[in-house]
PDB file of C-alpha atoms and ligand atoms in Angstrom:
ATOM      1  CA  GLY D  16       5.573 -10.295   6.072  1.00 63.00           C
ATOM      2  CA  SER D  17       5.887 -10.816   9.821  1.00 82.00           C
ATOM      3  CA  ALA D  18       8.956  -9.729  11.793  1.00 85.00           C
ATOM      4  CA  ALA D  19      10.090 -13.359  11.904  1.00 82.00           C
ATOM      5  CA  SER D  20       9.790 -13.879   8.145  1.00 84.00           C
ATOM      6  CA  ASP D  21      11.531 -10.531   7.516  1.00 94.00           C
ATOM      7  CA  ALA D  22      14.415 -11.645   9.735  1.00 96.00           C
ATOM      8  CA  LEU D  23      14.558 -14.997   7.947  1.00 98.00           C
ATOM      9  CA  ALA D  24      14.572 -13.213   4.566  1.00 98.00           C
ATOM     10  CA  GLN D  25      17.409 -10.890   5.659  1.00 98.00           C
ATOM     11  CA  ALA D  26      19.440 -13.838   6.952  1.00 98.00           C
ATOM     12  CA  PHE D  27      18.833 -15.636   3.673  1.00 98.00           C
ATOM     13  CA  VAL D  28      19.943 -12.694   1.499  1.00 98.00           C
ATOM     14  CA  GLN D  29      23.129 -12.484   3.542  1.00 98.00           C
ATOM     15  CA  PHE D  30      23.722 -16.227   3.254  1.00 98.00           C
ATOM     16  CA  ALA D  31      23.149 -16.185  -0.529  1.00 98.00           C
ATOM     17  CA  LEU D  32      25.566 -13.257  -0.971  1.00 98.00           C
ATOM     18  CA  GLU D  33      28.217 -14.914   1.211  1.00 97.00           C
ATOM     19  CA  GLN D  34      27.906 -18.136  -0.792  1.00 97.00           C
ATOM     20  CA  GLY D  35      28.258 -16.228  -4.080  1.00 98.00           C
ATOM     21  CA  VAL D  36      24.872 -17.602  -5.151  1.00 98.00           C
ATOM     22  CA  LEU D  37      23.406 -14.108  -5.342  1.00 98.00           C
ATOM     23  CA  ARG D  38      25.626 -11.884  -7.476  1.00 98.00           C
ATOM     24  CA  PHE D  39      25.720  -8.438  -8.992  1.00 97.00           C
ATOM     25  CA  GLY D  40      26.754  -7.739 -12.572  1.00 97.00           C
ATOM     26  CA  GLU D  41      25.007  -7.976 -15.939  1.00 98.00           C
ATOM     27  CA  PHE D  42      22.911 -11.045 -16.550  1.00 98.00           C
ATOM     28  CA  ARG D  43      20.409 -12.006 -19.224  1.00 98.00           C
ATOM     29  CA  THR D  44      17.308 -13.590 -17.689  1.00 97.00           C
ATOM     30  CA  LYS D  45      15.254 -16.348 -19.261  1.00 93.00           C
ATOM     31  CA  ALA D  46      12.648 -13.722 -20.253  1.00 93.00           C
ATOM     32  CA  GLY D  47      15.438 -11.787 -22.040  1.00 95.00           C
ATOM     33  CA  ARG D  48      15.794  -8.972 -19.509  1.00 97.00           C
ATOM     34  CA  LEU D  49      19.172  -7.500 -18.656  1.00 98.00           C
ATOM     35  CA  SER D  50      19.350  -7.860 -14.888  1.00 98.00           C
ATOM     36  CA  PRO D  51      21.895  -6.261 -12.494  1.00 98.00           C
ATOM     37  CA  TYR D  52      21.583  -9.244 -10.160  1.00 98.00           C
ATOM     38  CA  PHE D  53      21.218 -12.993 -10.506  1.00 98.00           C
ATOM     39  CA  PHE D  54      20.484 -15.803  -8.106  1.00 98.00           C
ATOM     40  CA  ASN D  55      22.068 -19.084  -9.195  1.00 98.00           C
ATOM     41  CA  ALA D  56      20.815 -21.828  -6.874  1.00 97.00           C
ATOM     42  CA  GLY D  57      23.120 -24.320  -8.628  1.00 96.00           C
ATOM     43  CA  LEU D  58      25.967 -22.678  -6.712  1.00 97.00           C
ATOM     44  CA  PHE D  59      24.712 -24.100  -3.416  1.00 97.00           C
ATOM     45  CA  CYS D  60      27.005 -26.931  -4.355  1.00 96.00           C
ATOM     46  CA  ASP D  61      28.276 -28.572  -1.207  1.00 97.00           C
ATOM     47  CA  GLY D  62      26.510 -30.586   1.434  1.00 98.00           C
ATOM     48  CA  ALA D  63      26.605 -27.927   4.137  1.00 98.00           C
ATOM     49  CA  SER D  64      25.246 -25.075   2.023  1.00 98.00           C
ATOM     50  CA  LEU D  65      22.520 -27.252   0.482  1.00 98.00           C
ATOM     51  CA  GLY D  66      21.559 -28.349   3.992  1.00 98.00           C
ATOM     52  CA  ARG D  67      21.335 -24.748   5.162  1.00 98.00           C
ATOM     53  CA  LEU D  68      19.319 -23.818   2.096  1.00 98.00           C
ATOM     54  CA  ALA D  69      16.875 -26.620   2.908  1.00 98.00           C
ATOM     55  CA  GLN D  70      16.548 -25.267   6.460  1.00 98.00           C
ATOM     56  CA  PHE D  71      15.572 -21.868   5.060  1.00 98.00           C
ATOM     57  CA  TYR D  72      12.923 -23.451   2.797  1.00 98.00           C
ATOM     58  CA  ALA D  73      11.554 -25.591   5.630  1.00 98.00           C
ATOM     59  CA  ARG D  74      11.397 -22.711   8.100  1.00 97.00           C
ATOM     60  CA  SER D  75       9.692 -20.393   5.668  1.00 97.00           C
ATOM     61  CA  LEU D  76       7.243 -23.149   4.676  1.00 97.00           C
ATOM     62  CA  LEU D  77       6.376 -23.915   8.288  1.00 95.00           C
ATOM     63  CA  ALA D  78       5.940 -20.188   9.027  1.00 95.00           C
ATOM     64  CA  SER D  79       3.618 -19.847   6.001  1.00 96.00           C
ATOM     65  CA  GLY D  80       1.186 -22.443   7.339  1.00 96.00           C
ATOM     66  CA  ILE D  81       0.817 -23.888   3.835  1.00 97.00           C
ATOM     67  CA  GLU D  82      -0.515 -27.453   3.871  1.00 97.00           C
ATOM     68  CA  PHE D  83       0.483 -30.066   1.314  1.00 98.00           C
ATOM     69  CA  ASP D  84       0.531 -33.825   0.818  1.00 98.00           C
ATOM     70  CA  MET D  85       3.682 -34.237  -1.225  1.00 98.00           C
ATOM     71  CA  ILE D  86       6.604 -32.412  -2.835  1.00 98.00           C
ATOM     72  CA  PHE D  87       7.450 -32.120  -6.512  1.00 98.00           C
ATOM     73  CA  GLY D  88      10.863 -30.994  -7.790  1.00 98.00           C
ATOM     74  CA  PRO D  89      10.937 -29.884 -11.445  1.00 96.00           C
ATOM     75  CA  ALA D  90      13.988 -30.970 -13.496  1.00 96.00           C
ATOM     76  CA  TYR D  91      16.741 -30.065 -13.271  1.00 95.00           C
ATOM     77  CA  LYS D  92      17.360 -27.562 -10.534  1.00 95.00           C
ATOM     78  CA  GLY D  93      14.226 -28.384  -8.577  1.00 97.00           C
ATOM     79  CA  ILE D  94      15.336 -31.989  -8.052  1.00 98.00           C
ATOM     80  CA  PRO D  95      18.088 -31.494  -5.459  1.00 98.00           C
ATOM     81  CA  LEU D  96      16.044 -28.700  -3.868  1.00 98.00           C
ATOM     82  CA  ALA D  97      12.925 -30.835  -3.419  1.00 98.00           C
ATOM     83  CA  THR D  98      15.076 -33.715  -2.183  1.00 98.00           C
ATOM     84  CA  ALA D  99      16.897 -31.590   0.367  1.00 98.00           C
ATOM     85  CA  VAL D 100      13.649 -30.005   1.575  1.00 98.00           C
ATOM     86  CA  ALA D 101      12.019 -33.443   1.943  1.00 98.00           C
ATOM     87  CA  ILE D 102      14.968 -34.636   4.026  1.00 98.00           C
ATOM     88  CA  GLU D 103      14.884 -31.515   6.199  1.00 98.00           C
ATOM     89  CA  LEU D 104      11.117 -31.769   6.763  1.00 98.00           C
ATOM     90  CA  ALA D 105      11.505 -35.432   7.765  1.00 98.00           C
ATOM     91  CA  ARG D 106      14.255 -34.407  10.183  1.00 98.00           C
ATOM     92  CA  LEU D 107      11.749 -31.953  11.690  1.00 97.00           C
ATOM     93  CA  GLY D 108       9.201 -34.764  12.087  1.00 97.00           C
ATOM     94  CA  ARG D 109       7.181 -34.200   8.912  1.00 97.00           C
ATOM     95  CA  ASN D 110       7.843 -37.072   6.498  1.00 98.00           C
ATOM     96  CA  VAL D 111       6.195 -36.443   3.097  1.00 98.00           C
ATOM     97  CA  PRO D 112       6.513 -38.266  -0.235  1.00 98.00           C
ATOM     98  CA  PHE D 113       8.356 -36.592  -3.076  1.00 98.00           C
ATOM     99  CA  ALA D 114       8.654 -36.933  -6.840  1.00 98.00           C
ATOM    100  CA  TYR D 115      10.442 -35.308  -9.745  1.00 97.00           C
ATOM    101  CA  ASN D 116      10.375 -35.424 -13.524  1.00 96.00           C
ATOM    102  CA  ARG D 117      12.832 -36.293 -16.253  1.00 94.00           C
ATOM    103  CA  LYS D 118      13.217 -33.818 -19.070  1.00 91.00           C
ATOM    104  CA  GLU D 119      13.261 -36.677 -21.589  1.00 85.00           C
ATOM    105  CA  ALA D 120      10.764 -39.520 -21.321  1.00 75.00           C
ATOM    106  CA  LYS D 121      12.480 -42.874 -20.859  1.00 71.00           C
ATOM    107  CA  ASP D 122      11.352 -45.607 -23.266  1.00 72.00           C
ATOM    108  CA  HIS D 123      12.712 -48.647 -21.426  1.00 70.00           C
ATOM    109  CA  GLY D 124      12.896 -49.952 -17.876  1.00 67.00           C
ATOM    110  CA  GLU D 125      10.286 -48.339 -15.693  1.00 65.00           C
ATOM    111  CA  GLY D 126       9.448 -45.878 -18.485  1.00 61.00           C
ATOM    112  CA  GLY D 127       7.648 -42.580 -18.154  1.00 68.00           C
ATOM    113  CA  GLN D 128       8.606 -39.062 -17.196  1.00 90.00           C
ATOM    114  CA  LEU D 129       8.020 -39.147 -13.454  1.00 94.00           C
ATOM    115  CA  VAL D 130      10.233 -40.594 -10.760  1.00 96.00           C
ATOM    116  CA  GLY D 131       9.486 -41.134  -7.092  1.00 97.00           C
ATOM    117  CA  ALA D 132       6.193 -41.157  -5.237  1.00 97.00           C
ATOM    118  CA  PRO D 133       2.982 -41.204  -7.298  1.00 96.00           C
ATOM    119  CA  LEU D 134       1.738 -37.669  -7.928  1.00 96.00           C
ATOM    120  CA  GLN D 135      -1.432 -37.318  -5.894  1.00 95.00           C
ATOM    121  CA  GLY D 136      -3.193 -34.978  -3.512  1.00 96.00           C
ATOM    122  CA  ARG D 137      -2.077 -31.419  -2.840  1.00 97.00           C
ATOM    123  CA  VAL D 138       1.298 -31.014  -4.462  1.00 98.00           C
ATOM    124  CA  LEU D 139       3.906 -28.518  -3.310  1.00 98.00           C
ATOM    125  CA  ILE D 140       6.287 -27.477  -6.098  1.00 98.00           C
ATOM    126  CA  VAL D 141       9.777 -26.661  -4.811  1.00 98.00           C
ATOM    127  CA  ASP D 142      11.832 -24.585  -7.234  1.00 97.00           C
ATOM    128  CA  ASP D 143      14.593 -21.991  -7.222  1.00 97.00           C
ATOM    129  CA  VAL D 144      13.347 -18.679  -8.587  1.00 97.00           C
ATOM    130  CA  MET D 145      10.194 -17.129  -9.951  1.00 95.00           C
ATOM    131  CA  SER D 146      10.706 -14.371 -12.494  1.00 94.00           C
ATOM    132  CA  ALA D 147       8.362 -14.164 -15.469  1.00 89.00           C
ATOM    133  CA  GLY D 148       6.596 -17.413 -14.613  1.00 89.00           C
ATOM    134  CA  THR D 149       7.446 -19.808 -17.452  1.00 89.00           C
ATOM    135  CA  ALA D 150       9.065 -22.466 -15.277  1.00 90.00           C
ATOM    136  CA  VAL D 151       6.231 -22.663 -12.751  1.00 92.00           C
ATOM    137  CA  ARG D 152       3.604 -22.952 -15.485  1.00 93.00           C
ATOM    138  CA  GLU D 153       5.407 -25.962 -16.907  1.00 93.00           C
ATOM    139  CA  SER D 154       5.373 -27.652 -13.496  1.00 95.00           C
ATOM    140  CA  ILE D 155       1.680 -26.893 -13.015  1.00 96.00           C
ATOM    141  CA  ALA D 156       0.819 -28.406 -16.418  1.00 95.00           C
ATOM    142  CA  LEU D 157       2.858 -31.505 -15.640  1.00 95.00           C
ATOM    143  CA  ILE D 158       1.173 -32.076 -12.268  1.00 96.00           C
ATOM    144  CA  GLU D 159      -2.289 -31.544 -13.750  1.00 95.00           C
ATOM    145  CA  SER D 160      -1.643 -33.948 -16.602  1.00 93.00           C
ATOM    146  CA  ALA D 161      -0.653 -36.569 -14.013  1.00 93.00           C
ATOM    147  CA  GLY D 162      -4.068 -36.080 -12.402  1.00 93.00           C
ATOM    148  CA  ALA D 163      -2.819 -34.407  -9.222  1.00 96.00           C
ATOM    149  CA  ARG D 164      -3.496 -30.951  -7.803  1.00 96.00           C
ATOM    150  CA  PRO D 165      -0.868 -28.212  -7.950  1.00 98.00           C
ATOM    151  CA  HIS D 166      -1.541 -26.636  -4.587  1.00 98.00           C
ATOM    152  CA  ALA D 167       1.447 -24.507  -3.602  1.00 98.00           C
ATOM    153  CA  VAL D 168       4.846 -23.296  -4.740  1.00 98.00           C
ATOM    154  CA  ALA D 169       7.936 -22.710  -2.611  1.00 98.00           C
ATOM    155  CA  VAL D 170      10.819 -20.768  -4.117  1.00 98.00           C
ATOM    156  CA  ALA D 171      13.982 -19.319  -2.642  1.00 98.00           C
ATOM    157  CA  LEU D 172      13.590 -15.992  -4.447  1.00 98.00           C
ATOM    158  CA  ASP D 173      10.574 -14.116  -5.782  1.00 98.00           C
ATOM    159  CA  ARG D 174      12.047 -11.546  -8.166  1.00 98.00           C
ATOM    160  CA  GLN D 175       8.784  -9.553  -8.014  1.00 98.00           C
ATOM    161  CA  GLU D 176       8.870  -8.613 -11.672  1.00 97.00           C
ATOM    162  CA  MET D 177       6.347  -8.552 -14.494  1.00 97.00           C
ATOM    163  CA  ALA D 178       5.203 -11.919 -15.755  1.00 95.00           C
ATOM    164  CA  THR D 179       5.064 -12.501 -19.502  1.00 93.00           C
ATOM    165  CA  GLU D 180       2.082 -13.782 -21.496  1.00 90.00           C
ATOM    166  CA  ALA D 181       2.851 -14.871 -25.067  1.00 90.00           C
ATOM    167  CA  GLY D 182       6.123 -12.977 -24.878  1.00 88.00           C
ATOM    168  CA  GLN D 183       4.524  -9.721 -23.659  1.00 93.00           C
ATOM    169  CA  ASP D 184       5.105  -8.099 -20.272  1.00 94.00           C
ATOM    170  CA  VAL D 185       1.981  -7.923 -18.130  1.00 95.00           C
ATOM    171  CA  PRO D 186       1.436  -5.667 -15.101  1.00 95.00           C
ATOM    172  CA  TYR D 187       1.502  -8.410 -12.472  1.00 96.00           C
ATOM    173  CA  SER D 188       4.183 -10.782 -11.280  1.00 96.00           C
ATOM    174  CA  ALA D 189       4.339 -14.529 -11.767  1.00 95.00           C
ATOM    175  CA  VAL D 190       3.734 -14.951  -8.045  1.00 96.00           C
ATOM    176  CA  GLN D 191       0.635 -12.734  -8.198  1.00 96.00           C
ATOM    177  CA  TYR D 192      -0.598 -14.653 -11.239  1.00 95.00           C
ATOM    178  CA  VAL D 193      -0.082 -18.042  -9.611  1.00 96.00           C
ATOM    179  CA  ARG D 194      -1.635 -16.895  -6.337  1.00 96.00           C
ATOM    180  CA  ASP D 195      -4.535 -14.746  -7.557  1.00 96.00           C
ATOM    181  CA  ARG D 196      -5.512 -16.360 -10.879  1.00 93.00           C
ATOM    182  CA  LEU D 197      -4.491 -19.972 -10.390  1.00 93.00           C
ATOM    183  CA  GLY D 198      -5.293 -20.080  -6.674  1.00 95.00           C
ATOM    184  CA  LEU D 199      -2.029 -21.677  -5.548  1.00 97.00           C
ATOM    185  CA  GLN D 200      -0.351 -20.658  -2.322  1.00 98.00           C
ATOM    186  CA  VAL D 201       3.142 -19.255  -2.682  1.00 97.00           C
ATOM    187  CA  CYS D 202       6.000 -19.164  -0.244  1.00 97.00           C
ATOM    188  CA  ALA D 203       9.275 -17.356  -1.014  1.00 98.00           C
ATOM    189  CA  ILE D 204      12.189 -17.323   1.411  1.00 98.00           C
ATOM    190  CA  ALA D 205      13.103 -13.853   0.129  1.00 98.00           C
ATOM    191  CA  ARG D 206      11.825 -11.347  -2.426  1.00 98.00           C
ATOM    192  CA  LEU D 207      13.401  -8.524  -4.392  1.00 98.00           C
ATOM    193  CA  ALA D 208      12.111  -6.153  -1.682  1.00 98.00           C
ATOM    194  CA  ASP D 209      14.184  -8.052   0.891  1.00 98.00           C
ATOM    195  CA  LEU D 210      17.301  -7.751  -1.259  1.00 98.00           C
ATOM    196  CA  LEU D 211      16.737  -3.996  -1.552  1.00 97.00           C
ATOM    197  CA  GLN D 212      16.179  -3.687   2.181  1.00 97.00           C
ATOM    198  CA  TYR D 213      19.416  -5.556   2.775  1.00 97.00           C
ATOM    199  CA  LEU D 214      21.319  -3.248   0.387  1.00 97.00           C
ATOM    200  CA  GLN D 215      19.831  -0.168   2.058  1.00 95.00           C
ATOM    201  CA  GLN D 216      21.218  -1.286   5.391  1.00 94.00           C
ATOM    202  CA  GLN D 217      24.758  -1.772   4.100  1.00 92.00           C
ATOM    203  CA  SER D 218      27.131   1.136   4.057  1.00 85.00           C
ATOM    204  CA  GLY D 219      29.821   1.604   1.442  1.00 83.00           C
ATOM    205  CA  ASN D 220      29.975   2.636  -2.207  1.00 83.00           C
ATOM    206  CA  GLU D 221      30.016  -0.857  -3.595  1.00 83.00           C
ATOM    207  CA  PHE D 222      26.550  -1.572  -2.232  1.00 90.00           C
ATOM    208  CA  ALA D 223      25.275   1.914  -3.141  1.00 94.00           C
ATOM    209  CA  GLU D 224      26.057   1.211  -6.804  1.00 95.00           C
ATOM    210  CA  HIS D 225      24.419  -2.206  -6.745  1.00 96.00           C
ATOM    211  CA  ARG D 226      21.429  -0.734  -5.005  1.00 97.00           C
ATOM    212  CA  ALA D 227      21.025   2.003  -7.631  1.00 97.00           C
ATOM    213  CA  ARG D 228      21.136  -0.569 -10.441  1.00 97.00           C
ATOM    214  CA  VAL D 229      18.702  -2.901  -8.723  1.00 98.00           C
ATOM    215  CA  GLU D 230      16.344   0.043  -8.040  1.00 98.00           C
ATOM    216  CA  ALA D 231      16.504   1.001 -11.725  1.00 98.00           C
ATOM    217  CA  TYR D 232      15.733  -2.571 -12.729  1.00 98.00           C
ATOM    218  CA  ARG D 233      12.766  -2.613 -10.390  1.00 98.00           C
ATOM    219  CA  ALA D 234      11.505   0.683 -11.820  1.00 98.00           C
ATOM    220  CA  ARG D 235      11.618  -0.860 -15.319  1.00 97.00           C
ATOM    221  CA  TYR D 236      10.361  -4.411 -14.679  1.00 97.00           C
ATOM    222  CA  GLY D 237       9.125  -4.523 -11.103  1.00 97.00           C
ATOM    223  CA  VAL D 238       5.541  -4.775  -9.949  1.00 96.00           C
TER     224      VAL D 238
HETATM  225  P1  OMP Q 675      10.772 -17.737 -15.096  1.00 68.32           P
HETATM  226  O1  OMP Q 675      10.530 -19.048 -15.782  1.00 68.32           O
HETATM  227  O2  OMP Q 675      10.788 -16.561 -16.044  1.00 68.32           O
HETATM  228  O3  OMP Q 675       9.875 -17.507 -13.905  1.00 68.32           O
HETATM  229  O4  OMP Q 675      12.257 -17.744 -14.560  1.00 68.32           O
HETATM  230  C1  OMP Q 675      12.647 -18.641 -13.548  1.00 68.32           C
HETATM  231  C2  OMP Q 675      13.903 -19.345 -13.973  1.00 68.32           C
HETATM  232  O5  OMP Q 675      14.860 -18.390 -14.420  1.00 68.32           O
HETATM  233  C3  OMP Q 675      14.583 -20.060 -12.872  1.00 68.32           C
HETATM  234  O6  OMP Q 675      14.078 -21.355 -12.680  1.00 68.32           O
HETATM  235  C4  OMP Q 675      16.038 -20.037 -13.360  1.00 68.32           C
HETATM  236  O7  OMP Q 675      16.252 -21.033 -14.318  1.00 68.32           O
HETATM  237  C5  OMP Q 675      16.188 -18.681 -14.024  1.00 68.32           C
HETATM  238  N1  OMP Q 675      16.704 -17.573 -13.175  1.00 68.32           N
HETATM  239  C6  OMP Q 675      17.482 -17.825 -12.056  1.00 68.32           C
HETATM  240  O8  OMP Q 675      17.840 -18.953 -11.761  1.00 68.32           O
HETATM  241  N2  OMP Q 675      17.868 -16.793 -11.251  1.00 68.32           N
HETATM  242  C7  OMP Q 675      17.554 -15.492 -11.490  1.00 68.32           C
HETATM  243  O9  OMP Q 675      17.936 -14.588 -10.721  1.00 68.32           O
HETATM  244  C8  OMP Q 675      16.785 -15.211 -12.648  1.00 68.32           C
HETATM  245  C9  OMP Q 675      16.382 -16.244 -13.492  1.00 68.32           C
HETATM  246  C10 OMP Q 675      15.744 -15.865 -14.743  1.00 68.32           C
HETATM  247  O10 OMP Q 675      16.262 -16.239 -15.804  1.00 68.32           O
HETATM  248  O11 OMP Q 675      14.780 -15.101 -14.690  1.00 68.32           O
END
């Protein structure tokens, strides 16, 4: 990335660590991998930190030059993220429609699975993390079945690890798959490489240990 996006990524890693959203330990990922780090966007759980998170998304989106007509937030965690990003973009003078889905279709009242603006045009998916790529594929299918065009994806963290196809690891990441095979544009505030760069620049044994574990994880699952 550019110097500006590198600086933004480093500031974001620091912010996520300070907020306790990015943690070290032993975590089981959705794809069943034992990870020495985990990013839990649900822990941006007050107004100020969610607002700052939205600023990071908006800045990295604007820097990416990605164009889009509306925002989609996949249930559950994508909903507050998409909402906060839409508010931040409007504050910056770019008011765009947004929508989100329910996990369970409603059979009364307005009915249906989608809430908010009608899904149309070039849709930007706003979500938390891309690992093996299951979550983003669900969003893409949902947008296509509504007759709209999945055009881009914005995530806070690209874990830069092998995607899975039918439960098998494949030698490319979910981001690479979505970008190169599906033709969507992808914007990540930070990537695993940015986390490692951050850890390299910290002194002290605590970070050295985390760094060694994260390096080992990348050697096993990284791309
Ligand atoms: P994939 O569907 O494999 O791309 O994983 C993405 C999802 O995994 C996210 O939407 C989260 O639900 C969860 N996740 C995190 O939130 N943070 C992480 O650091 C790692 C994961 C994960 O399970 O891979």
